[in-house]
Short mmCIF file of C-alpha atoms in Angstrom, two decimals:
data_model
loop_
_atom_site.label_atom_id
_atom_site.label_comp_id
_atom_site.label_asym_id
_atom_site.label_seq_id
_atom_site.Cartn_x
_atom_site.Cartn_y
_atom_site.Cartn_z
CA UNK V 23 0.00 0.00 0.00
CA UNK V 24 1.42 3.35 -1.03
CA UNK V 25 1.36 5.76 1.92
CA UNK V 26 1.28 9.00 -0.09
CA UNK V 27 0.20 8.67 -3.70
CA UNK V 28 0.17 11.33 -6.39
CA UNK V 29 -1.37 11.29 -9.82
CA UNK V 30 -0.29 11.79 -12.49
CA UNK V 31 3.41 11.04 -12.13
CA UNK V 32 4.22 12.74 -15.43
CA UNK V 33 2.39 15.57 -17.10
CA UNK V 34 3.32 17.29 -20.37
CA UNK V 35 1.20 20.24 -21.44
CA UNK V 36 1.19 23.45 -23.41
CA UNK V 37 1.62 26.95 -22.03
CA UNK V 38 -1.68 28.51 -21.07
CA UNK V 39 -3.42 25.24 -20.19
CA UNK V 40 -4.92 24.37 -16.81
CA UNK V 41 -3.90 21.16 -15.04
CA UNK V 42 -4.44 19.39 -11.73
CA UNK V 43 -2.36 17.05 -9.60
CA UNK V 44 -4.07 14.86 -7.03
CA UNK V 45 -2.66 13.57 -3.76
CA UNK V 46 -3.97 11.08 -1.26
CA UNK V 47 -2.45 9.75 1.96
CA UNK V 48 -3.59 6.68 3.88
CA UNK V 49 -1.46 7.31 6.99
CA UNK V 50 -4.17 9.07 8.95
CA UNK V 51 -2.04 12.22 9.14
CA UNK V 52 -3.64 15.59 9.78
CA UNK V 53 -1.22 17.78 7.82
CA UNK V 54 -0.49 17.76 4.09
CA UNK V 55 1.88 19.76 1.93
CA UNK V 56 2.84 20.69 -1.58
CA UNK V 57 6.54 21.21 -2.32
CA UNK V 58 8.08 22.33 -5.61
CA UNK V 59 11.47 21.01 -6.74
CA UNK V 60 12.96 23.12 -9.51
CA UNK V 61 15.49 22.17 -12.17
CA UNK V 62 18.36 22.79 -9.73
CA UNK V 63 16.75 20.32 -7.30
CA UNK V 64 15.89 23.05 -4.82
CA UNK V 65 12.87 22.08 -2.68
CA UNK V 66 10.54 24.81 -1.54
CA UNK V 67 7.30 24.59 0.36
CA UNK V 68 4.26 25.96 -1.44
CA UNK V 69 1.31 25.14 0.79
CA UNK V 70 0.50 23.37 4.01
CA UNK V 71 -2.94 22.24 5.20
CA UNK V 72 -3.93 21.04 8.64
CA UNK V 73 -7.29 19.28 8.89
CA UNK V 74 -8.41 20.85 5.60
CA UNK V 75 -7.40 24.36 6.65
CA UNK V 76 -4.68 26.32 4.87
CA UNK V 77 -1.90 27.14 7.34
CA UNK V 78 1.03 27.99 5.07
CA UNK V 79 0.95 29.80 1.74
CA UNK V 80 4.44 30.71 0.64
CA UNK V 81 3.92 33.61 -1.77
CA UNK V 82 2.82 31.32 -4.53
CA UNK V 83 1.15 32.95 -7.59
CA UNK V 84 -2.64 32.99 -7.54
CA UNK V 85 -2.61 30.65 -10.52
CA UNK V 86 -1.88 27.87 -8.04
CA UNK V 87 -4.92 26.85 -6.03
CA UNK V 88 -4.75 23.98 -3.55
CA UNK V 89 -7.89 22.24 -2.39
CA UNK V 90 -8.33 19.83 0.49
CA UNK V 91 -11.74 18.12 0.39
CA UNK V 92 -10.83 16.09 3.49
CA UNK V 93 -7.71 15.56 5.56
CA UNK V 94 -6.60 12.59 3.43
CA UNK V 95 -6.60 14.51 0.15
CA UNK V 96 -4.81 17.58 -1.11
CA UNK V 97 -5.08 18.54 -4.75
CA UNK V 98 -3.20 21.21 -6.67
CA UNK V 99 -4.79 23.04 -9.56
CA UNK V 100 -2.68 25.28 -11.78
CA UNK V 101 -4.24 27.79 -14.17
CA UNK V 102 -2.63 29.38 -17.22
CA UNK V 103 0.53 27.31 -17.06
CA UNK V 104 3.84 29.07 -17.75
CA UNK V 105 7.22 27.70 -18.79
CA UNK V 106 8.59 28.46 -15.31
CA UNK V 107 6.04 26.11 -13.75
CA UNK V 108 7.99 23.15 -15.13
CA UNK V 109 9.19 21.28 -12.05
CA UNK V 110 8.59 18.23 -9.91
CA UNK V 111 5.76 18.74 -7.45
CA UNK V 112 5.84 16.68 -4.27
CA UNK V 113 2.95 16.01 -1.99
CA UNK V 114 3.76 15.09 1.60
CA UNK V 115 2.02 14.44 4.88
CA UNK V 116 2.85 14.50 8.57
CA UNK V 117 1.16 14.23 11.94
CA UNK V 118 1.22 17.12 14.38
CA UNK V 119 1.51 16.11 18.02
CA UNK V 120 -0.32 18.41 20.38
CA UNK V 121 0.01 21.26 17.91
CA UNK V 122 3.74 20.67 17.57
CA UNK V 123 5.22 19.74 14.22
CA UNK V 124 8.12 17.35 14.53
CA UNK V 125 8.81 17.65 10.83
CA UNK V 126 8.97 14.02 9.78
CA UNK V 127 7.36 14.20 6.38
CA UNK V 128 6.25 11.28 4.26
CA UNK V 129 6.58 12.14 0.58
CA UNK V 130 4.82 10.97 -2.51
CA UNK V 131 6.87 9.98 -5.56
CA UNK V 132 6.48 13.39 -7.15
CA UNK V 133 4.73 14.59 -10.28
CA UNK V 134 6.97 15.88 -13.05
CA UNK V 135 5.26 18.72 -14.88
CA UNK V 136 6.69 19.85 -18.21
CA UNK V 137 5.25 22.96 -19.80
CA UNK V 138 6.06 23.41 -23.51
CA UNK W 31 13.72 33.56 8.99
CA UNK W 32 15.40 30.21 9.15
CA UNK W 33 18.03 29.26 6.59
CA UNK W 34 19.77 25.98 5.86
CA UNK W 35 23.12 25.97 4.06
CA UNK W 36 24.80 23.09 2.34
CA UNK W 37 27.93 24.52 0.79
CA UNK W 38 29.28 21.37 -0.89
CA UNK W 39 27.43 20.72 -4.16
CA UNK W 40 28.81 17.23 -4.62
CA UNK W 41 31.04 14.60 -3.08
CA UNK W 42 32.40 11.25 -4.05
CA UNK W 43 33.45 8.33 -1.85
CA UNK W 44 34.84 4.86 -2.37
CA UNK W 45 32.58 1.97 -1.46
CA UNK W 46 33.07 0.82 2.17
CA UNK W 47 34.66 4.11 3.21
CA UNK W 48 33.24 6.85 5.41
CA UNK W 49 31.99 10.22 4.22
CA UNK W 50 30.71 13.29 6.04
CA UNK W 51 28.19 15.73 4.56
CA UNK W 52 28.09 19.23 6.04
CA UNK W 53 25.14 21.43 6.93
CA UNK W 54 24.77 24.67 8.84
CA UNK W 55 21.59 26.48 9.75
CA UNK W 56 20.49 29.74 11.23
CA UNK W 57 17.63 30.22 13.65
CA UNK W 58 16.66 32.17 16.73
CA UNK W 59 14.55 29.30 18.02
CA UNK W 60 15.74 27.35 21.04
CA UNK W 61 13.89 24.16 20.22
CA UNK W 62 13.64 22.72 16.74
CA UNK W 63 14.18 19.61 14.64
CA UNK W 64 16.83 18.80 12.07
CA UNK W 65 16.75 16.15 9.38
CA UNK W 66 18.66 14.53 6.60
CA UNK W 67 16.58 13.35 3.67
CA UNK W 68 17.85 11.20 0.82
CA UNK W 69 16.63 11.47 -2.77
CA UNK W 70 17.91 8.62 -4.97
CA UNK W 71 17.59 8.75 -8.76
CA UNK W 72 14.10 7.26 -8.37
CA UNK W 73 13.07 10.71 -7.06
CA UNK W 74 11.44 9.45 -3.84
CA UNK W 75 12.32 11.52 -0.78
CA UNK W 76 13.29 9.29 2.14
CA UNK W 77 13.99 10.30 5.73
CA UNK W 78 17.48 9.21 6.77
CA UNK W 79 17.81 10.58 10.29
CA UNK W 80 16.25 13.06 12.69
CA UNK W 81 17.66 15.11 15.55
CA UNK W 82 15.75 17.01 18.22
CA UNK W 83 17.60 20.15 19.27
CA UNK W 84 16.92 19.70 22.96
CA UNK W 85 18.63 16.31 22.94
CA UNK W 86 22.38 16.52 23.39
CA UNK W 87 22.98 12.98 22.23
CA UNK W 88 23.71 12.65 18.53
CA UNK W 89 21.18 10.58 16.59
CA UNK W 90 22.27 7.30 15.01
CA UNK W 91 20.51 5.02 12.52
CA UNK W 92 22.58 2.00 11.57
CA UNK W 93 25.40 3.30 9.30
CA UNK W 94 24.15 6.88 9.53
CA UNK W 95 25.01 9.21 12.38
CA UNK W 96 25.02 12.96 12.92
CA UNK W 97 27.35 15.40 14.59
CA UNK W 98 25.04 18.03 16.06
CA UNK W 99 26.79 21.14 17.36
CA UNK W 100 24.01 23.39 18.65
CA UNK W 101 26.18 26.37 19.57
CA UNK W 102 27.85 26.32 16.16
CA UNK W 103 24.52 25.59 14.43
CA UNK W 104 26.10 22.73 12.59
CA UNK W 105 24.50 19.40 11.67
CA UNK W 106 26.67 17.03 9.65
CA UNK W 107 25.81 13.54 8.46
CA UNK W 108 28.34 10.72 8.61
CA UNK W 109 27.82 7.68 6.44
CA UNK W 110 29.96 4.72 7.45
CA UNK W 111 30.74 1.71 5.25
CA UNK W 112 29.34 3.49 2.18
CA UNK W 113 27.33 1.34 -0.19
CA UNK W 114 26.47 1.81 -3.86
CA UNK W 115 22.83 2.29 -2.84
CA UNK W 116 23.83 5.39 -0.89
CA UNK W 117 24.33 7.22 -4.19
CA UNK W 118 21.74 10.00 -4.06
CA UNK W 119 21.12 13.65 -3.31
CA UNK W 120 21.09 14.40 0.39
CA UNK W 121 19.13 17.30 1.80
CA UNK W 122 19.54 18.84 5.22
CA UNK W 123 16.27 20.27 6.59
CA UNK W 124 15.01 22.27 9.55
CA UNK W 125 11.68 22.87 11.21
CA UNK W 126 10.96 25.06 14.23
CA UNK W 127 8.20 22.76 15.40
CA UNK W 128 5.78 25.56 16.18
CA UNK W 129 4.68 25.58 12.57
CA UNK W 130 4.67 22.98 9.84
CA UNK W 131 7.26 24.61 7.60
CA UNK W 132 10.20 22.36 6.75
CA UNK W 133 13.03 24.33 5.13
CA UNK W 134 15.53 22.45 2.98
CA UNK W 135 19.12 23.17 2.05
CA UNK W 136 20.16 23.08 -1.60
CA UNK W 137 21.26 19.47 -1.34
CA UNK W 138 24.48 17.62 -2.05
CA UNK W 139 24.99 14.94 -4.67
CA UNK W 140 26.83 11.95 -3.24
CA UNK W 141 28.36 9.37 -5.56
CA UNK W 142 29.63 6.08 -4.19
CA UNK W 143 32.32 4.54 -6.42
CA UNK W 144 32.67 0.75 -6.68
#
């Protein structure tokens, strides 16, 4: 059983299109994340949700809209795709303990987005 | 703001030898957590080892151990008896605990030579 699963794993699309990446975790965690890994392998947090509520939004363009229908799912929708959006997007989850985040994240396999 | 610095972009080590990967960080927090994550060519991010700042004892996981120097804000990873499967990018990461933000360093590419 995959703990954190993302779909699709690869996505090739044209500039200007809209696309979504889905993420599901079966670990029972209460916190989920989206991270972006650019072409230089730098990992940066984009969003964090705790129990379906947005708690971190790291100055990401409005074209990126996360949605968490329940605490096991966190989807990422991207409008009007640009060349610079090409990257690997990682979903992750963790469990806060008494409101304290110990930081041990469980990652999905990543979704490689290529914008042409 | 917290920062994590990995100044070595890449390293190479002979199989069965020991290698140390460096990491420094900057924070005003007194309690926090530090991590080393591994990303092999398969792209999956895997937790290697975790250190809680309030614990003086250095964390150890089998062949992996850390040298945590809180005053110097240094957190290096030692890999003993290197194996070919250790070839990967290694990321140092920090979280203050009070929020869910995990900040990563730029990573270091480690190659283990047969």
